Short mmCIF file of C-alpha atoms and ligand atoms in Angstrom, two decimals:
data_model
loop_
_atom_site.label_atom_id
_atom_site.label_comp_id
_atom_site.label_asym_id
_atom_site.label_seq_id
_atom_site.Cartn_x
_atom_site.Cartn_y
_atom_site.Cartn_z
CA MET D 1 -27.01 31.96 16.04
CA GLU D 2 -24.54 30.57 18.57
CA SER D 3 -26.85 27.86 19.43
CA HIS D 4 -27.21 26.94 15.73
CA CYS D 5 -23.53 26.58 15.59
CA LEU D 6 -23.25 24.39 18.58
CA LYS D 7 -26.11 22.20 17.14
CA TYR D 8 -24.07 21.98 13.97
CA VAL D 9 -20.92 20.83 15.85
CA VAL D 10 -22.98 18.11 17.51
CA THR D 11 -24.42 17.11 14.27
CA LEU D 12 -21.15 17.16 12.56
CA PHE D 13 -19.72 14.92 15.25
CA LEU D 14 -22.49 12.37 14.79
CA THR D 15 -22.12 12.45 11.07
CA LEU D 16 -18.50 12.00 11.31
CA SER D 17 -18.74 9.02 13.61
CA LEU D 18 -21.13 7.45 11.17
CA SER D 19 -18.56 8.17 8.68
CA LEU D 20 -20.92 9.91 6.25
CA ALA D 21 -19.98 13.11 4.11
CA PRO D 22 -18.43 15.41 6.80
CA PHE D 23 -19.85 18.61 5.69
CA PHE D 24 -23.47 17.35 5.46
CA VAL D 25 -25.91 19.18 7.60
CA SER D 26 -28.36 16.56 8.92
CA ALA D 27 -32.17 16.91 8.32
CA ARG D 28 -32.44 17.37 12.08
CA THR D 29 -30.16 20.56 12.13
CA SER D 30 -32.66 23.42 12.34
CA PRO D 31 -32.59 25.98 9.47
CA CYS D 32 -30.86 29.36 10.05
CA LYS D 33 -33.18 32.25 10.99
CA PHE D 34 -31.69 35.18 9.04
CA PRO D 35 -33.60 38.32 9.89
CA ALA D 36 -32.08 40.43 7.45
CA ILE D 37 -30.06 40.38 4.13
CA PHE D 38 -27.45 42.93 3.23
CA ASN D 39 -26.55 42.62 -0.30
CA PHE D 40 -23.46 44.10 -2.36
CA GLY D 41 -23.07 43.85 -6.17
CA ASP D 42 -23.89 45.07 -9.67
CA SER D 43 -26.94 44.94 -11.82
CA ASN D 44 -27.32 41.28 -11.23
CA SER D 45 -28.71 42.25 -7.91
CA ASP D 46 -29.59 45.98 -8.16
CA THR D 47 -33.22 46.53 -6.76
CA GLY D 48 -33.22 50.26 -7.44
CA GLY D 49 -29.92 51.81 -6.51
CA LEU D 50 -28.68 53.03 -9.91
CA SER D 51 -32.33 54.05 -10.75
CA ALA D 52 -32.70 56.20 -7.62
CA VAL D 53 -29.49 58.15 -8.56
CA PHE D 54 -29.03 58.20 -12.32
CA GLY D 55 -32.77 57.81 -13.46
CA GLN D 56 -35.18 55.09 -13.31
CA ALA D 57 -34.96 52.09 -15.73
CA GLY D 58 -37.97 52.62 -17.80
CA PRO D 59 -40.57 50.32 -19.28
CA PRO D 60 -40.88 47.50 -20.11
CA HIS D 61 -38.46 46.74 -17.29
CA GLY D 62 -40.61 45.19 -14.44
CA GLU D 63 -43.51 44.14 -16.88
CA SER D 64 -43.76 40.43 -15.96
CA PHE D 65 -44.13 40.80 -12.15
CA PHE D 66 -44.37 44.35 -10.81
CA HIS D 67 -46.28 45.43 -13.93
CA LYS D 68 -44.24 48.69 -13.89
CA PRO D 69 -40.58 49.47 -13.75
CA ALA D 70 -39.18 48.51 -10.28
CA GLY D 71 -35.52 49.66 -10.24
CA ARG D 72 -34.47 46.44 -11.75
CA TYR D 73 -32.87 45.79 -15.12
CA CYS D 74 -35.17 42.76 -15.64
CA ASP D 75 -38.79 42.02 -16.64
CA GLY D 76 -39.38 40.95 -12.97
CA ARG D 77 -37.54 39.61 -10.09
CA LEU D 78 -33.65 38.94 -9.60
CA VAL D 79 -31.96 35.98 -7.87
CA VAL D 80 -31.60 38.22 -4.65
CA ASP D 81 -35.42 38.63 -4.76
CA PHE D 82 -35.96 34.94 -4.88
CA ILE D 83 -33.42 34.52 -1.93
CA ALA D 84 -35.28 36.98 0.17
CA GLN D 85 -38.64 35.37 -0.63
CA ARG D 86 -37.26 31.92 0.28
CA LEU D 87 -35.85 33.22 3.56
CA GLY D 88 -39.18 34.68 4.33
CA LEU D 89 -38.07 38.39 4.02
CA PRO D 90 -39.41 41.27 2.11
CA TYR D 91 -37.70 42.18 -1.13
CA LEU D 92 -34.67 44.51 -0.41
CA SER D 93 -34.95 48.26 -0.59
CA ALA D 94 -32.06 49.95 -2.22
CA TYR D 95 -29.97 51.88 0.20
CA LEU D 96 -29.72 54.85 -2.17
CA ASP D 97 -33.46 55.04 -2.62
CA SER D 98 -34.84 57.73 -0.32
CA VAL D 99 -38.48 57.32 -1.28
CA GLY D 100 -40.68 54.58 0.26
CA SER D 101 -37.79 52.42 1.45
CA ASN D 102 -38.15 50.17 4.41
CA PHE D 103 -34.85 48.57 5.77
CA THR D 104 -36.19 46.62 8.76
CA HIS D 105 -35.01 43.31 7.10
CA GLY D 106 -31.91 44.63 5.27
CA ALA D 107 -30.72 46.92 2.61
CA ASN D 108 -29.23 46.51 -0.88
CA PHE D 109 -26.06 48.48 -1.76
CA ALA D 110 -25.72 47.03 -5.21
CA THR D 111 -25.97 49.32 -8.23
CA ALA D 112 -25.94 48.46 -11.98
CA GLY D 113 -22.54 48.89 -13.51
CA SER D 114 -20.69 48.60 -10.21
CA THR D 115 -17.08 47.11 -10.20
CA ILE D 116 -15.16 45.87 -7.12
CA ARG D 117 -12.20 48.26 -7.96
CA PRO D 118 -13.04 51.97 -7.99
CA GLN D 119 -13.10 53.31 -11.76
CA ASN D 120 -11.13 56.24 -12.82
CA THR D 121 -13.90 57.27 -15.19
CA THR D 122 -17.43 58.66 -14.66
CA LEU D 123 -20.50 56.83 -15.52
CA ARG D 124 -20.83 58.95 -18.68
CA GLN D 125 -17.32 58.20 -19.85
CA GLY D 126 -16.81 54.62 -19.05
CA GLY D 127 -20.28 53.25 -18.44
CA PHE D 128 -19.57 52.01 -14.93
CA SER D 129 -21.17 53.01 -11.76
CA PRO D 130 -19.12 55.20 -9.29
CA ILE D 131 -20.65 53.06 -6.50
CA SER D 132 -17.87 50.39 -6.48
CA LEU D 133 -17.60 47.93 -3.79
CA ASP D 134 -15.57 50.11 -1.40
CA VAL D 135 -18.11 52.75 -1.74
CA GLN D 136 -20.84 50.16 -1.00
CA PHE D 137 -18.94 49.24 2.10
CA ASN D 138 -18.76 52.84 3.20
CA GLU D 139 -22.54 53.15 2.80
CA PHE D 140 -23.02 49.91 4.86
CA TYR D 141 -20.74 51.20 7.51
CA ASP D 142 -22.72 54.51 7.74
CA PHE D 143 -25.94 52.61 7.71
CA HIS D 144 -24.96 50.34 10.43
CA ARG D 145 -24.02 53.13 12.73
CA ARG D 146 -26.63 55.77 11.80
CA SER D 147 -29.58 53.27 11.65
CA GLN D 148 -29.16 52.51 15.31
CA THR D 149 -29.01 56.14 16.54
CA THR D 150 -31.97 56.97 14.49
CA ARG D 151 -33.83 53.76 15.53
CA ASN D 152 -33.42 54.68 19.02
CA GLN D 153 -35.52 57.68 18.61
CA GLY D 154 -38.39 55.23 18.38
CA GLY D 155 -41.69 55.96 16.63
CA VAL D 156 -41.85 55.15 12.85
CA PHE D 157 -38.07 54.62 12.83
CA LYS D 158 -38.46 51.36 14.70
CA LYS D 159 -40.58 50.16 11.58
CA LEU D 160 -38.11 51.21 9.13
CA LEU D 161 -34.65 50.23 10.50
CA PRO D 162 -33.14 46.93 11.48
CA LYS D 163 -32.44 45.91 15.21
CA ALA D 164 -28.87 46.03 16.29
CA GLU D 165 -28.63 42.29 16.76
CA TYR D 166 -29.66 41.79 12.93
CA PHE D 167 -26.17 42.87 11.83
CA SER D 168 -24.61 39.70 13.17
CA LYS D 169 -27.47 37.45 12.40
CA ALA D 170 -27.92 38.55 8.79
CA LEU D 171 -26.97 36.90 5.48
CA TYR D 172 -24.50 39.08 3.69
CA THR D 173 -24.77 38.36 -0.11
CA PHE D 174 -22.40 39.38 -2.86
CA ASP D 175 -22.71 39.15 -6.68
CA ILE D 176 -19.97 41.44 -8.15
CA GLY D 177 -16.94 41.20 -10.44
CA GLN D 178 -18.40 40.83 -13.95
CA ASN D 179 -17.91 44.44 -14.66
CA ASP D 180 -14.29 44.43 -13.43
CA LEU D 181 -13.63 41.91 -16.23
CA THR D 182 -15.71 43.84 -19.04
CA SER D 183 -14.12 47.23 -18.00
CA GLY D 184 -10.60 46.02 -19.09
CA TYR D 185 -11.98 44.76 -22.51
CA PHE D 186 -13.99 47.78 -23.07
CA SER D 187 -10.91 49.92 -22.63
CA ASN D 188 -9.23 47.66 -25.37
CA MET D 189 -7.17 45.53 -23.11
CA THR D 190 -6.10 42.01 -24.12
CA THR D 191 -7.02 38.94 -21.90
CA THR D 192 -3.43 38.83 -20.69
CA GLN D 193 -3.87 42.44 -19.50
CA VAL D 194 -7.17 41.63 -17.98
CA LYS D 195 -5.79 38.56 -16.23
CA ALA D 196 -2.92 40.71 -14.83
CA TYR D 197 -5.13 42.87 -12.76
CA VAL D 198 -7.60 40.17 -11.54
CA PRO D 199 -5.46 39.44 -8.34
CA ASP D 200 -5.81 43.15 -7.43
CA VAL D 201 -9.56 42.93 -7.90
CA LEU D 202 -9.85 39.78 -5.69
CA ASN D 203 -7.75 41.33 -3.02
CA GLN D 204 -10.02 44.40 -2.81
CA PHE D 205 -12.96 41.90 -2.66
CA LYS D 206 -11.34 40.10 0.26
CA ASN D 207 -10.69 43.30 2.18
CA VAL D 208 -14.27 44.35 2.06
CA VAL D 209 -15.51 40.90 3.29
CA LYS D 210 -13.04 41.30 6.21
CA TYR D 211 -14.25 44.82 7.01
CA ILE D 212 -17.82 43.48 7.23
CA TYR D 213 -16.83 40.88 9.60
CA GLY D 214 -15.14 43.64 11.54
CA GLN D 215 -18.58 45.10 11.71
CA GLY D 216 -20.03 41.92 13.12
CA GLY D 217 -21.12 40.20 9.87
CA ARG D 218 -20.79 36.38 10.13
CA TYR D 219 -22.76 34.69 7.36
CA PHE D 220 -21.50 35.21 3.82
CA TRP D 221 -23.16 33.99 0.58
CA ILE D 222 -20.82 34.75 -2.39
CA HIS D 223 -21.90 34.22 -6.01
CA ASN D 224 -19.05 33.77 -8.49
CA THR D 225 -19.24 35.49 -11.78
CA GLY D 226 -21.37 34.22 -14.71
CA PRO D 227 -20.45 33.19 -18.21
CA VAL D 228 -20.09 36.76 -19.58
CA GLY D 229 -19.00 35.52 -22.87
CA CYS D 230 -22.78 34.31 -23.40
CA LEU D 231 -24.17 37.73 -23.19
CA PRO D 232 -25.42 39.58 -26.23
CA TYR D 233 -23.63 42.92 -25.22
CA ILE D 234 -20.29 41.11 -25.10
CA LEU D 235 -20.88 39.04 -28.33
CA ASP D 236 -21.99 42.20 -30.08
CA ARG D 237 -19.33 44.59 -28.90
CA LEU D 238 -16.51 42.28 -28.74
CA PRO D 239 -16.72 39.86 -31.77
CA VAL D 240 -14.50 36.83 -31.77
CA THR D 241 -13.64 34.34 -34.50
CA ALA D 242 -15.76 31.42 -35.20
CA SER D 243 -13.38 29.04 -33.61
CA GLU D 244 -13.65 30.93 -30.45
CA VAL D 245 -17.51 30.39 -30.15
CA ASP D 246 -18.57 27.25 -28.42
CA LYS D 247 -21.41 24.85 -28.98
CA ALA D 248 -23.74 26.94 -26.81
CA GLY D 249 -23.00 30.12 -28.98
CA CYS D 250 -20.73 31.74 -26.24
CA ALA D 251 -17.41 33.49 -26.74
CA THR D 252 -14.76 31.25 -24.99
CA PRO D 253 -12.16 33.80 -24.31
CA PHE D 254 -14.40 35.82 -22.11
CA ASN D 255 -15.85 32.73 -20.47
CA GLU D 256 -12.43 31.54 -19.71
CA VAL D 257 -11.33 34.83 -18.10
CA ALA D 258 -14.62 34.58 -15.94
CA GLN D 259 -13.47 31.13 -14.87
CA PHE D 260 -9.90 32.48 -14.20
CA PHE D 261 -11.58 35.13 -11.84
CA ASN D 262 -13.74 32.43 -10.29
CA ARG D 263 -10.74 30.04 -9.45
CA GLY D 264 -9.23 33.09 -7.74
CA LEU D 265 -12.31 34.01 -5.90
CA LYS D 266 -12.56 30.36 -4.66
CA LYS D 267 -9.04 30.57 -3.29
CA VAL D 268 -9.88 33.89 -1.69
CA VAL D 269 -12.84 32.20 -0.02
CA VAL D 270 -10.63 29.44 1.40
CA GLN D 271 -8.30 32.16 2.78
CA LEU D 272 -11.10 34.04 4.37
CA ARG D 273 -12.37 30.93 6.18
CA LYS D 274 -8.96 30.66 7.81
CA GLU D 275 -8.67 34.44 8.62
CA LEU D 276 -12.11 34.82 9.91
CA PRO D 277 -12.67 32.12 12.43
CA LEU D 278 -16.33 32.86 13.31
CA ALA D 279 -17.55 33.22 9.65
CA ALA D 280 -19.63 30.73 7.65
CA ILE D 281 -18.88 31.52 4.05
CA THR D 282 -20.75 29.79 1.18
CA TYR D 283 -19.19 29.97 -2.33
CA VAL D 284 -21.96 29.56 -4.95
CA ASP D 285 -21.04 28.56 -8.55
CA VAL D 286 -23.59 30.70 -10.28
CA TYR D 287 -21.39 30.34 -13.40
CA SER D 288 -22.24 26.72 -13.74
CA ALA D 289 -25.96 27.27 -12.93
CA LYS D 290 -26.25 30.04 -15.71
CA TYR D 291 -24.09 28.11 -18.37
CA SER D 292 -26.52 25.14 -17.79
CA LEU D 293 -29.37 27.27 -18.74
CA ILE D 294 -27.75 28.50 -21.83
CA SER D 295 -26.14 25.39 -22.95
CA ARG D 296 -29.14 23.16 -22.29
CA PRO D 297 -32.12 25.46 -22.49
CA LYS D 298 -34.75 22.71 -23.32
CA LYS D 299 -33.93 20.89 -20.15
CA HIS D 300 -34.80 24.13 -18.24
CA GLY D 301 -37.89 24.93 -20.27
CA PHE D 302 -36.30 27.68 -22.47
CA GLU D 303 -36.44 28.28 -26.10
CA GLU D 304 -34.14 31.30 -26.64
CA PRO D 305 -30.85 30.96 -24.65
CA VAL D 306 -28.54 33.59 -26.11
CA ARG D 307 -30.51 36.31 -27.97
CA ALA D 308 -32.04 39.09 -26.03
CA CYS D 309 -35.85 39.14 -25.52
CA CYS D 310 -36.05 42.98 -25.40
CA GLY D 311 -33.81 44.80 -27.92
CA HIS D 312 -33.62 46.08 -31.40
CA GLY D 313 -32.27 44.08 -34.21
CA GLY D 314 -28.99 42.36 -35.14
CA LYS D 315 -27.84 38.72 -34.64
CA TYR D 316 -28.46 38.89 -30.90
CA ASN D 317 -31.43 41.39 -30.90
CA TYR D 318 -29.17 43.84 -29.16
CA ASN D 319 -28.18 47.28 -30.36
CA ARG D 320 -25.79 49.20 -28.15
CA ASN D 321 -27.33 52.46 -29.01
CA ILE D 322 -30.88 51.45 -28.74
CA GLY D 323 -31.37 49.46 -25.50
CA CYS D 324 -34.48 47.82 -24.19
CA GLY D 325 -37.41 50.26 -24.17
CA GLY D 326 -35.37 52.53 -26.63
CA LYS D 327 -37.23 54.88 -28.87
CA ILE D 328 -36.28 56.53 -32.11
CA LYS D 329 -37.66 59.71 -33.74
CA VAL D 330 -39.48 59.43 -36.92
CA HIS D 331 -40.79 62.71 -38.51
CA GLY D 332 -40.64 64.15 -35.08
CA LYS D 333 -42.55 61.42 -33.41
CA GLU D 334 -41.06 58.91 -30.87
CA ILE D 335 -41.64 55.39 -31.72
CA LEU D 336 -40.92 52.43 -29.37
CA VAL D 337 -38.47 50.11 -31.24
CA ALA D 338 -36.70 48.12 -28.76
CA LYS D 339 -39.68 45.99 -27.52
CA ALA D 340 -39.96 43.00 -25.37
CA CYS D 341 -40.50 39.54 -26.83
CA LYS D 342 -44.02 38.04 -26.54
CA ASP D 343 -43.23 35.50 -23.90
CA PRO D 344 -40.12 36.40 -21.77
CA SER D 345 -40.67 33.24 -19.75
CA VAL D 346 -39.02 31.20 -22.36
CA TRP D 347 -36.08 33.43 -22.99
CA VAL D 348 -32.97 33.40 -20.86
CA ASN D 349 -31.68 36.75 -21.69
CA TRP D 350 -33.74 39.97 -21.03
CA ASP D 351 -32.09 43.06 -22.48
CA GLY D 352 -28.68 41.75 -23.82
CA VAL D 353 -26.93 42.21 -20.51
CA HIS D 354 -29.23 40.74 -17.89
CA TYR D 355 -31.37 37.64 -17.34
CA THR D 356 -35.08 37.34 -17.61
CA GLN D 357 -37.15 36.88 -14.32
CA ALA D 358 -37.55 33.15 -15.71
CA GLY D 359 -33.69 32.98 -16.09
CA ASN D 360 -33.13 34.25 -12.61
CA LYS D 361 -35.64 31.86 -11.34
CA GLY D 362 -33.91 29.10 -13.26
CA VAL D 363 -30.50 30.09 -11.61
CA PHE D 364 -32.13 30.31 -8.11
CA ASP D 365 -33.82 26.93 -8.42
CA GLN D 366 -30.53 25.31 -9.13
CA ILE D 367 -28.51 26.96 -6.44
CA VAL D 368 -31.03 27.10 -3.42
CA GLY D 369 -30.51 23.40 -2.52
CA GLY D 370 -26.71 23.73 -2.22
CA ALA D 371 -25.86 21.55 -5.35
CA PHE D 372 -23.68 24.54 -6.68
CA SER D 373 -22.29 25.51 -3.28
CA ASP D 374 -19.09 24.92 -1.41
CA PRO D 375 -19.85 23.65 1.27
CA PRO D 376 -22.80 21.92 -0.50
CA ILE D 377 -25.46 23.10 1.92
CA PRO D 378 -28.85 24.64 1.12
CA LEU D 379 -29.48 28.49 1.33
CA ASN D 380 -31.25 28.05 4.77
CA MET D 381 -28.23 26.24 6.22
CA ALA D 382 -25.72 28.97 5.31
CA CYS D 383 -25.11 30.00 8.87
CA TYR D 384 -23.28 26.79 9.49
CA ARG D 385 -19.48 26.63 9.22
CA LYS D 386 -17.71 24.08 7.15
CA LYS D 387 -15.77 22.56 10.13
C1 NAG G 1 -7.05 54.03 -11.41
O1 NAG G 1 -5.85 54.77 -11.28
C2 NAG G 1 -5.03 54.34 -10.16
C3 NAG G 1 -3.79 55.29 -10.13
O2 NAG G 1 -3.17 55.42 -11.43
C4 NAG G 1 -4.52 52.82 -10.52
O3 NAG G 1 -3.74 52.34 -9.53
C5 NAG G 1 -5.92 51.94 -10.65
O4 NAG G 1 -5.52 50.63 -10.94
C6 NAG G 1 -6.83 52.53 -11.61
N1 NAG G 1 -8.10 51.75 -11.61
C7 NAG G 1 -8.56 51.06 -12.67
C8 NAG G 1 -9.79 50.37 -12.32
O5 NAG G 1 -8.05 51.12 -13.77
C1 NAG G 2 -41.43 47.85 7.19
O1 NAG G 2 -41.54 46.45 6.78
C2 NAG G 2 -41.71 45.69 8.07
C3 NAG G 2 -41.69 44.14 7.63
O2 NAG G 2 -42.32 43.86 6.42
C4 NAG G 2 -43.05 45.93 8.60
O3 NAG G 2 -43.46 45.24 9.66
C5 NAG G 2 -43.19 47.38 8.93
O4 NAG G 2 -44.54 47.85 9.40
C6 NAG G 2 -42.78 48.29 7.75
N1 NAG G 2 -42.68 49.72 8.04
C7 NAG G 2 -43.46 50.57 7.74
C8 NAG G 2 -43.31 51.86 8.34
O5 NAG G 2 -44.46 50.49 7.01
C1 NAG G 3 -10.81 51.10 -28.28
O1 NAG G 3 -10.38 50.99 -29.62
C2 NAG G 3 -11.41 51.57 -30.59
C3 NAG G 3 -11.18 51.11 -31.82
O2 NAG G 3 -9.82 51.37 -32.26
C4 NAG G 3 -11.55 53.02 -30.36
O3 NAG G 3 -12.49 53.68 -31.06
C5 NAG G 3 -11.86 53.41 -28.81
O4 NAG G 3 -11.73 54.76 -28.57
C6 NAG G 3 -10.88 52.61 -27.91
N1 NAG G 3 -11.30 52.82 -26.49
C7 NAG G 3 -10.42 53.17 -25.65
C8 NAG G 3 -11.17 53.34 -24.19
O5 NAG G 3 -9.23 53.34 -25.77
#
């Protein structure tokens, strides 16, 4: 990737001398060749981590694409799947999944329910994954070291584990933070109390990016957190007054705290660029891409922006006790009550918490070209530094 960087410097120089946008990557700059992706996050990018450890996400998850449950809380692919596909790489295996995994082109450390900060409650108590970002880093650290000693044994291991050089050439992707915000609200904190711990959350995030840089990681693709106040599980569990609901049907207090987090995250990215001189860090405003789908659904081909496609009753078709695929016992017989809608491709929300595959594709299509990124460069140019 060194030669890429050099080329970029040359391009930048030419561009500057023509007094065009200074951060623009010219069409002549060759795309980055990321040989691997290492992903860190929560359910927005979990491709099987929580399923491997705490039980598989059951049907109808996966129905639209994999035609069976595939470790994802979605009817199909996630944004990280579309990222892998666009970069010409296979879908990422979950690091925690010991059956049938192939890590040649990366690994996914994300698990549903993950937070940046370690939680002091178990999954059963608080509903949050014990695999917080610090744990995901520990896993990555171990994977980096042990994948190489194992790969050196040759044979099949060479076809299951990444080459050593991939760790510095890979794209490191992040989508985490949403659960850090909701965990405070679910333990009855006020917005003021939630905002008060956000700097701690962001500082822990920053440390993990630095640790990965210390392990040789250079290219970082960081999603900000989405409009959590537009999700049925929040609208249902944390009701707000009518004046706190915007035109799109979202709860403004929770969206405001998400934007507060995002402003802080953006500052952290600016600091990281200063502290990590060899890193190329792209900040991706997924919040705006998601909010666009929800506030202007017709424009993106959607009919249902806020209600859940797969659920059981209520204003948002979301029931906390009977989640997507949920059954109830009637006269000793189990009956599936939380079914999927007929056509998930016109719904943004899948199960009250997560986006449908169509929703994820809608997000990906908006962000892939760089329109929501800082610097505003496409996904396949994310190895170039801003200056
Ligand atoms: C967990 O407890 C420690 C020690 O009291 C505290 O510093 C930390 O903020 C707590 N974490 C969360 C997520 O509340
Ligand atoms: C793992 O995936 C890579 C890339 O798709 C492939 O070349 C390799 O053969 C796979 N390994 C095994 C053991 O199937
Ligand atoms: C939050 O408040 C509700 C209602 O008062 C209560 O039932 C619940 O136990 C509280 N949760 C926590 C974590 O304190």
